[in-house]
Amino acid sequence: EIMMTQSPVTLSVSPGERVTLSCRASQSVSRKLAWYQKKPGQAPRLLIDSASTRATDVPARFSGSGSGTEFTLTITSLQSEDFAVYFCQQYNKWPNTFGQGTKLEIK
Amino acid sequence: VQLQESGPGLVKPSGTLSLTCDVSHGSIHSSYWWSWVRHSPGMGLEWLGEIYHGGGTYYNPSLKSRIIISRDKSKNQFYLNLTSVTAADTAVYYCARSFFSISGSFFETWGQGILVTVSS
């Protein structure tokens, strides 16, 4: 199966900052890459699919890029509600696999 | 659409984990697929499998022959059965609506999740 590796594991940032999260695949996944946000006690939320397509109602400060094996999720001007864990997931080859997550915490 | 998981929160080792996902404000008769995903500290997020309203299924090979996903169109529900459970199956289990492609799927809407603990 395809291994997904996210970095860093934890990122301490201040509100208002811009942040970039990375996701690497062990083999090419083309652009079949999704990003999710997970807050404690809440359901995961789809942010991005097809590497760069924002899901419904996702603010424009979230953007995704990349293809092949290297992907990034960028959040410009962090809001308080953005502090959460972010997961990437490939769907280019069964079984679907997830990264281990990057936790954004308040600095 | 809204999804809600239900079922026992405690299952004995070697037993069967059985969960229900109730789909509301939408129909499982739609063109979506319907998935189960779990989240545990040890394994992270793990896709378990999914089903189409027509009955077609895809399963994670890591679960081998332990998993069955089924659906009841009349009740607008789908189900997870996982047999021969061990402590490693302790996790928060989510049901989700997925966008399916021939190579894989991603998860557009998720339930709130249910914690299932495997313990005697």
mmCIF file of C-alpha atoms in Angstrom:
data_model
loop_
_atom_site.group_PDB
_atom_site.id
_atom_site.type_symbol
_atom_site.label_atom_id
_atom_site.label_comp_id
_atom_site.label_asym_id
_atom_site.label_seq_id
_atom_site.Cartn_x
_atom_site.Cartn_y
_atom_site.Cartn_z
ATOM 1 C CA GLU A 1 0.000 0.000 0.000
ATOM 2 C CA ILE A 2 1.027 3.616 -0.478
ATOM 3 C CA MET A 3 2.558 5.227 2.599
ATOM 4 C CA MET A 4 1.734 8.843 3.313
ATOM 5 C CA THR A 5 4.140 10.874 5.431
ATOM 6 C CA GLN A 6 3.255 14.275 6.832
ATOM 7 C CA SER A 7 5.607 16.884 8.223
ATOM 8 C CA PRO A 8 6.016 18.345 10.655
ATOM 9 C CA VAL A 9 4.174 16.296 13.260
ATOM 10 C CA THR A 10 3.420 19.427 15.289
ATOM 11 C CA LEU A 11 3.596 23.062 14.306
ATOM 12 C CA SER A 12 3.351 25.939 16.770
ATOM 13 C CA VAL A 13 2.117 29.104 15.110
ATOM 14 C CA SER A 14 0.486 32.382 16.009
ATOM 15 C CA PRO A 15 -2.907 33.574 14.775
ATOM 16 C CA GLY A 16 -2.558 35.624 11.636
ATOM 17 C CA GLU A 17 0.480 33.737 10.396
ATOM 18 C CA ARG A 18 0.752 31.792 7.161
ATOM 19 C CA VAL A 19 1.520 28.090 7.455
ATOM 20 C CA THR A 20 2.443 25.324 5.032
ATOM 21 C CA LEU A 21 1.923 21.658 5.813
ATOM 22 C CA SER A 22 3.611 18.928 3.799
ATOM 23 C CA CYS A 23 2.499 15.491 2.690
ATOM 24 C CA ARG A 24 4.667 13.014 0.820
ATOM 25 C CA ALA A 25 3.570 9.787 -0.871
ATOM 26 C CA SER A 26 5.783 6.705 -1.157
ATOM 27 C CA GLN A 27 4.884 6.530 -4.863
ATOM 28 C CA SER A 28 3.082 8.790 -7.286
ATOM 29 C CA VAL A 29 -0.582 9.401 -6.541
ATOM 30 C CA SER A 30 -1.028 11.799 -9.463
ATOM 31 C CA ARG A 31 -3.334 14.483 -8.077
ATOM 32 C CA LYS A 32 -5.583 12.130 -6.156
ATOM 33 C CA LEU A 33 -4.901 13.669 -2.801
ATOM 34 C CA ALA A 34 -7.333 14.950 -0.193
ATOM 35 C CA TRP A 35 -6.835 17.020 2.953
ATOM 36 C CA TYR A 36 -8.995 16.856 6.088
ATOM 37 C CA GLN A 37 -9.266 18.924 9.255
ATOM 38 C CA LYS A 38 -9.962 17.197 12.565
ATOM 39 C CA LYS A 39 -10.872 18.932 15.805
ATOM 40 C CA PRO A 40 -11.291 17.151 19.139
ATOM 41 C CA GLY A 41 -14.742 15.646 19.513
ATOM 42 C CA GLN A 42 -15.753 16.577 15.991
ATOM 43 C CA ALA A 43 -16.073 14.677 12.752
ATOM 44 C CA PRO A 44 -13.241 15.087 10.247
ATOM 45 C CA ARG A 45 -13.978 17.718 7.622
ATOM 46 C CA LEU A 46 -12.977 17.479 3.977
ATOM 47 C CA LEU A 47 -11.014 20.581 2.971
ATOM 48 C CA ILE A 48 -9.415 19.746 -0.360
ATOM 49 C CA ASP A 49 -9.734 17.028 -2.986
ATOM 50 C CA SER A 50 -7.890 16.462 -6.247
ATOM 51 C CA ALA A 51 -4.882 18.123 -4.580
ATOM 52 C CA SER A 52 -6.216 21.656 -4.997
ATOM 53 C CA THR A 53 -10.024 21.731 -5.207
ATOM 54 C CA ARG A 54 -11.602 23.305 -2.144
ATOM 55 C CA ALA A 55 -14.632 21.521 -0.787
ATOM 56 C CA THR A 56 -17.953 23.280 -0.309
ATOM 57 C CA ASP A 57 -17.874 26.133 2.222
ATOM 58 C CA VAL A 58 -14.120 25.878 2.819
ATOM 59 C CA PRO A 59 -12.635 29.379 3.190
ATOM 60 C CA ALA A 60 -10.313 30.673 0.506
ATOM 61 C CA ARG A 61 -7.446 30.926 3.020
ATOM 62 C CA PHE A 62 -7.038 27.175 2.586
ATOM 63 C CA SER A 63 -5.225 26.102 -0.568
ATOM 64 C CA GLY A 64 -3.659 22.880 -1.764
ATOM 65 C CA SER A 65 -0.968 22.225 -4.318
ATOM 66 C CA GLY A 66 1.288 19.501 -5.632
ATOM 67 C CA SER A 67 1.222 16.370 -7.732
ATOM 68 C CA GLY A 68 2.984 13.049 -7.911
ATOM 69 C CA THR A 69 4.560 12.504 -4.498
ATOM 70 C CA GLU A 70 4.812 15.993 -2.967
ATOM 71 C CA PHE A 71 1.851 18.014 -1.726
ATOM 72 C CA THR A 72 1.263 21.036 0.460
ATOM 73 C CA LEU A 73 -1.645 22.565 2.291
ATOM 74 C CA THR A 74 -1.283 26.284 2.888
ATOM 75 C CA ILE A 75 -3.357 28.301 5.309
ATOM 76 C CA THR A 76 -2.954 32.039 5.046
ATOM 77 C CA SER A 77 -3.761 34.269 8.002
ATOM 78 C CA LEU A 78 -4.505 31.583 10.573
ATOM 79 C CA GLN A 79 -7.747 32.000 12.473
ATOM 80 C CA SER A 80 -8.406 30.651 15.954
ATOM 81 C CA GLU A 81 -10.744 28.024 14.532
ATOM 82 C CA ASP A 82 -7.951 26.628 12.317
ATOM 83 C CA PHE A 83 -6.000 25.113 15.197
ATOM 84 C CA ALA A 84 -6.614 21.425 14.645
ATOM 85 C CA VAL A 85 -5.032 18.276 13.221
ATOM 86 C CA TYR A 86 -4.719 18.029 9.449
ATOM 87 C CA PHE A 87 -4.554 14.749 7.560
ATOM 88 C CA CYS A 88 -3.744 13.988 3.962
ATOM 89 C CA GLN A 89 -5.125 10.954 2.132
ATOM 90 C CA GLN A 90 -4.355 9.383 -1.235
ATOM 91 C CA TYR A 91 -6.990 7.749 -3.386
ATOM 92 C CA ASN A 92 -4.915 6.878 -6.429
ATOM 93 C CA LYS A 93 -4.549 3.227 -5.495
ATOM 94 C CA TRP A 94 -6.509 0.891 -3.250
ATOM 95 C CA PRO A 95 -6.470 0.769 -0.316
ATOM 96 C CA ASN A 96 -7.027 4.444 0.447
ATOM 97 C CA THR A 97 -4.336 5.522 2.924
ATOM 98 C CA PHE A 98 -3.868 8.476 5.259
ATOM 99 C CA GLY A 99 -0.941 10.375 6.649
ATOM 100 C CA GLN A 100 -0.401 10.403 10.401
ATOM 101 C CA GLY A 101 -1.427 14.022 10.713
ATOM 102 C CA THR A 102 0.058 17.425 11.525
ATOM 103 C CA LYS A 103 -1.153 19.181 14.652
ATOM 104 C CA LEU A 104 -1.384 22.946 14.475
ATOM 105 C CA GLU A 105 -1.124 24.443 17.929
ATOM 106 C CA ILE A 106 -1.216 27.976 19.207
ATOM 107 C CA LYS A 107 2.209 29.464 19.886
ATOM 108 C CA VAL B 1 -26.730 14.588 4.331
ATOM 109 C CA GLN B 2 -26.057 13.578 7.930
ATOM 110 C CA LEU B 3 -24.585 10.337 9.207
ATOM 111 C CA GLN B 4 -24.798 8.871 12.709
ATOM 112 C CA GLU B 5 -23.012 5.822 14.022
ATOM 113 C CA SER B 6 -24.491 3.593 16.693
ATOM 114 C CA GLY B 7 -23.655 0.315 18.376
ATOM 115 C CA PRO B 8 -21.982 -1.174 21.443
ATOM 116 C CA GLY B 9 -19.116 0.780 22.912
ATOM 117 C CA LEU B 10 -17.533 -2.331 24.409
ATOM 118 C CA VAL B 11 -16.791 -5.611 22.671
ATOM 119 C CA LYS B 12 -15.070 -8.637 24.144
ATOM 120 C CA PRO B 13 -11.895 -10.016 22.563
ATOM 121 C CA SER B 14 -12.602 -12.615 19.863
ATOM 122 C CA GLY B 15 -16.123 -11.215 19.560
ATOM 123 C CA THR B 16 -17.786 -9.349 16.700
ATOM 124 C CA LEU B 17 -17.932 -5.591 16.415
ATOM 125 C CA SER B 18 -21.227 -4.507 14.851
ATOM 126 C CA LEU B 19 -22.042 -0.901 14.024
ATOM 127 C CA THR B 20 -24.868 0.865 12.237
ATOM 128 C CA CYS B 21 -24.689 4.084 10.245
ATOM 129 C CA ASP B 22 -27.964 5.912 9.886
ATOM 130 C CA VAL B 23 -28.131 8.213 6.859
ATOM 131 C CA SER B 24 -30.514 11.175 7.073
ATOM 132 C CA HIS B 25 -31.314 14.135 4.819
ATOM 133 C CA GLY B 26 -30.061 12.054 1.909
ATOM 134 C CA SER B 27 -30.422 8.608 0.387
ATOM 135 C CA ILE B 28 -28.029 5.703 0.139
ATOM 136 C CA HIS B 29 -29.678 5.079 -3.246
ATOM 137 C CA SER B 30 -27.604 7.977 -4.604
ATOM 138 C CA SER B 31 -24.459 7.719 -6.717
ATOM 139 C CA TYR B 32 -22.206 7.917 -3.680
ATOM 140 C CA TRP B 33 -20.477 5.080 -1.905
ATOM 141 C CA TRP B 34 -20.665 4.599 1.852
ATOM 142 C CA SER B 35 -17.554 3.985 3.913
ATOM 143 C CA TRP B 36 -16.221 3.003 7.293
ATOM 144 C CA VAL B 37 -13.015 4.583 8.609
ATOM 145 C CA ARG B 38 -11.456 4.207 12.040
ATOM 146 C CA HIS B 39 -9.002 6.272 14.056
ATOM 147 C CA SER B 40 -6.755 4.889 16.735
ATOM 148 C CA PRO B 41 -3.625 6.211 18.429
ATOM 149 C CA GLY B 42 -1.605 3.275 17.160
ATOM 150 C CA MET B 43 -2.757 3.056 13.548
ATOM 151 C CA GLY B 44 -3.906 6.603 12.862
ATOM 152 C CA LEU B 45 -6.720 6.881 10.327
ATOM 153 C CA GLU B 46 -7.496 3.631 8.540
ATOM 154 C CA TRP B 47 -10.018 3.103 5.758
ATOM 155 C CA LEU B 48 -11.876 -0.148 6.378
ATOM 156 C CA GLY B 49 -14.147 -0.538 3.400
ATOM 157 C CA GLU B 50 -17.152 0.803 1.526
ATOM 158 C CA ILE B 51 -20.381 -0.211 -0.140
ATOM 159 C CA TYR B 52 -22.580 0.978 -2.974
ATOM 160 C CA HIS B 53 -26.359 0.923 -2.762
ATOM 161 C CA GLY B 54 -26.283 -1.810 -5.394
ATOM 162 C CA GLY B 55 -24.318 -3.964 -2.984
ATOM 163 C CA GLY B 56 -20.824 -3.743 -4.462
ATOM 164 C CA THR B 57 -18.054 -3.541 -1.868
ATOM 165 C CA TYR B 58 -14.380 -2.718 -1.524
ATOM 166 C CA TYR B 59 -12.444 -3.781 1.568
ATOM 167 C CA ASN B 60 -9.037 -3.009 3.006
ATOM 168 C CA PRO B 61 -6.922 -6.142 2.442
ATOM 169 C CA SER B 62 -5.397 -5.674 5.912
ATOM 170 C CA LEU B 63 -8.687 -6.838 7.406
ATOM 171 C CA LYS B 64 -8.631 -9.979 5.280
ATOM 172 C CA SER B 65 -11.805 -11.992 5.833
ATOM 173 C CA ARG B 66 -12.851 -10.315 9.111
ATOM 174 C CA ILE B 67 -14.951 -7.525 7.619
ATOM 175 C CA ILE B 68 -18.383 -7.392 6.083
ATOM 176 C CA ILE B 69 -20.157 -4.166 5.129
ATOM 177 C CA SER B 70 -23.825 -4.396 4.241
ATOM 178 C CA ARG B 71 -26.755 -2.056 3.721
ATOM 179 C CA ASP B 72 -30.507 -1.903 4.132
ATOM 180 C CA LYS B 73 -31.965 0.399 1.510
ATOM 181 C CA SER B 74 -35.396 0.388 3.135
ATOM 182 C CA LYS B 75 -33.939 1.730 6.378
ATOM 183 C CA ASN B 76 -31.388 4.018 4.694
ATOM 184 C CA GLN B 77 -28.661 2.440 6.809
ATOM 185 C CA PHE B 78 -25.407 0.625 6.273
ATOM 186 C CA TYR B 79 -23.503 -1.594 8.629
ATOM 187 C CA LEU B 80 -20.069 -2.766 9.703
ATOM 188 C CA ASN B 81 -19.317 -6.227 11.033
ATOM 189 C CA LEU B 82 -15.791 -6.987 12.148
ATOM 190 C CA THR B 83 -15.117 -10.423 13.536
ATOM 191 C CA SER B 84 -12.427 -11.886 15.788
ATOM 192 C CA VAL B 85 -11.622 -8.522 17.303
ATOM 193 C CA THR B 86 -8.579 -7.828 19.456
ATOM 194 C CA ALA B 87 -7.388 -4.850 21.442
ATOM 195 C CA ALA B 88 -5.859 -3.540 18.219
ATOM 196 C CA ASP B 89 -9.382 -2.938 16.933
ATOM 197 C CA THR B 90 -10.059 -0.409 19.690
ATOM 198 C CA ALA B 91 -10.702 2.872 17.885
ATOM 199 C CA VAL B 92 -13.156 5.600 17.073
ATOM 200 C CA TYR B 93 -15.197 4.305 14.143
ATOM 201 C CA TYR B 94 -16.605 6.729 11.578
ATOM 202 C CA CYS B 95 -19.041 6.217 8.785
ATOM 203 C CA ALA B 96 -18.704 8.510 5.809
ATOM 204 C CA ARG B 97 -20.112 9.294 2.399
ATOM 205 C CA SER B 98 -17.456 8.859 -0.229
ATOM 206 C CA PHE B 99 -16.723 9.965 -3.761
ATOM 207 C CA PHE B 100 -15.705 6.785 -5.545
ATOM 208 C CA SER B 101 -13.320 6.388 -8.425
ATOM 209 C CA ILE B 102 -11.864 3.283 -10.017
ATOM 210 C CA SER B 103 -8.597 3.856 -8.140
ATOM 211 C CA GLY B 104 -9.866 4.931 -4.751
ATOM 212 C CA SER B 105 -12.210 7.213 -2.874
ATOM 213 C CA PHE B 106 -12.211 10.221 -0.603
ATOM 214 C CA PHE B 107 -14.649 11.111 2.137
ATOM 215 C CA GLU B 108 -16.956 14.061 1.666
ATOM 216 C CA THR B 109 -19.167 13.843 4.771
ATOM 217 C CA TRP B 110 -18.449 12.083 8.046
ATOM 218 C CA GLY B 111 -20.423 10.995 11.069
ATOM 219 C CA GLN B 112 -19.454 12.106 14.554
ATOM 220 C CA GLY B 113 -17.784 8.795 15.315
ATOM 221 C CA ILE B 114 -18.257 6.178 17.998
ATOM 222 C CA LEU B 115 -15.610 4.876 20.356
ATOM 223 C CA VAL B 116 -15.435 1.108 20.451
ATOM 224 C CA THR B 117 -13.223 -0.520 23.042
ATOM 225 C CA VAL B 118 -12.220 -4.168 22.828
ATOM 226 C CA SER B 119 -11.754 -5.480 26.341
ATOM 227 C CA SER B 120 -12.858 -8.289 28.584
#
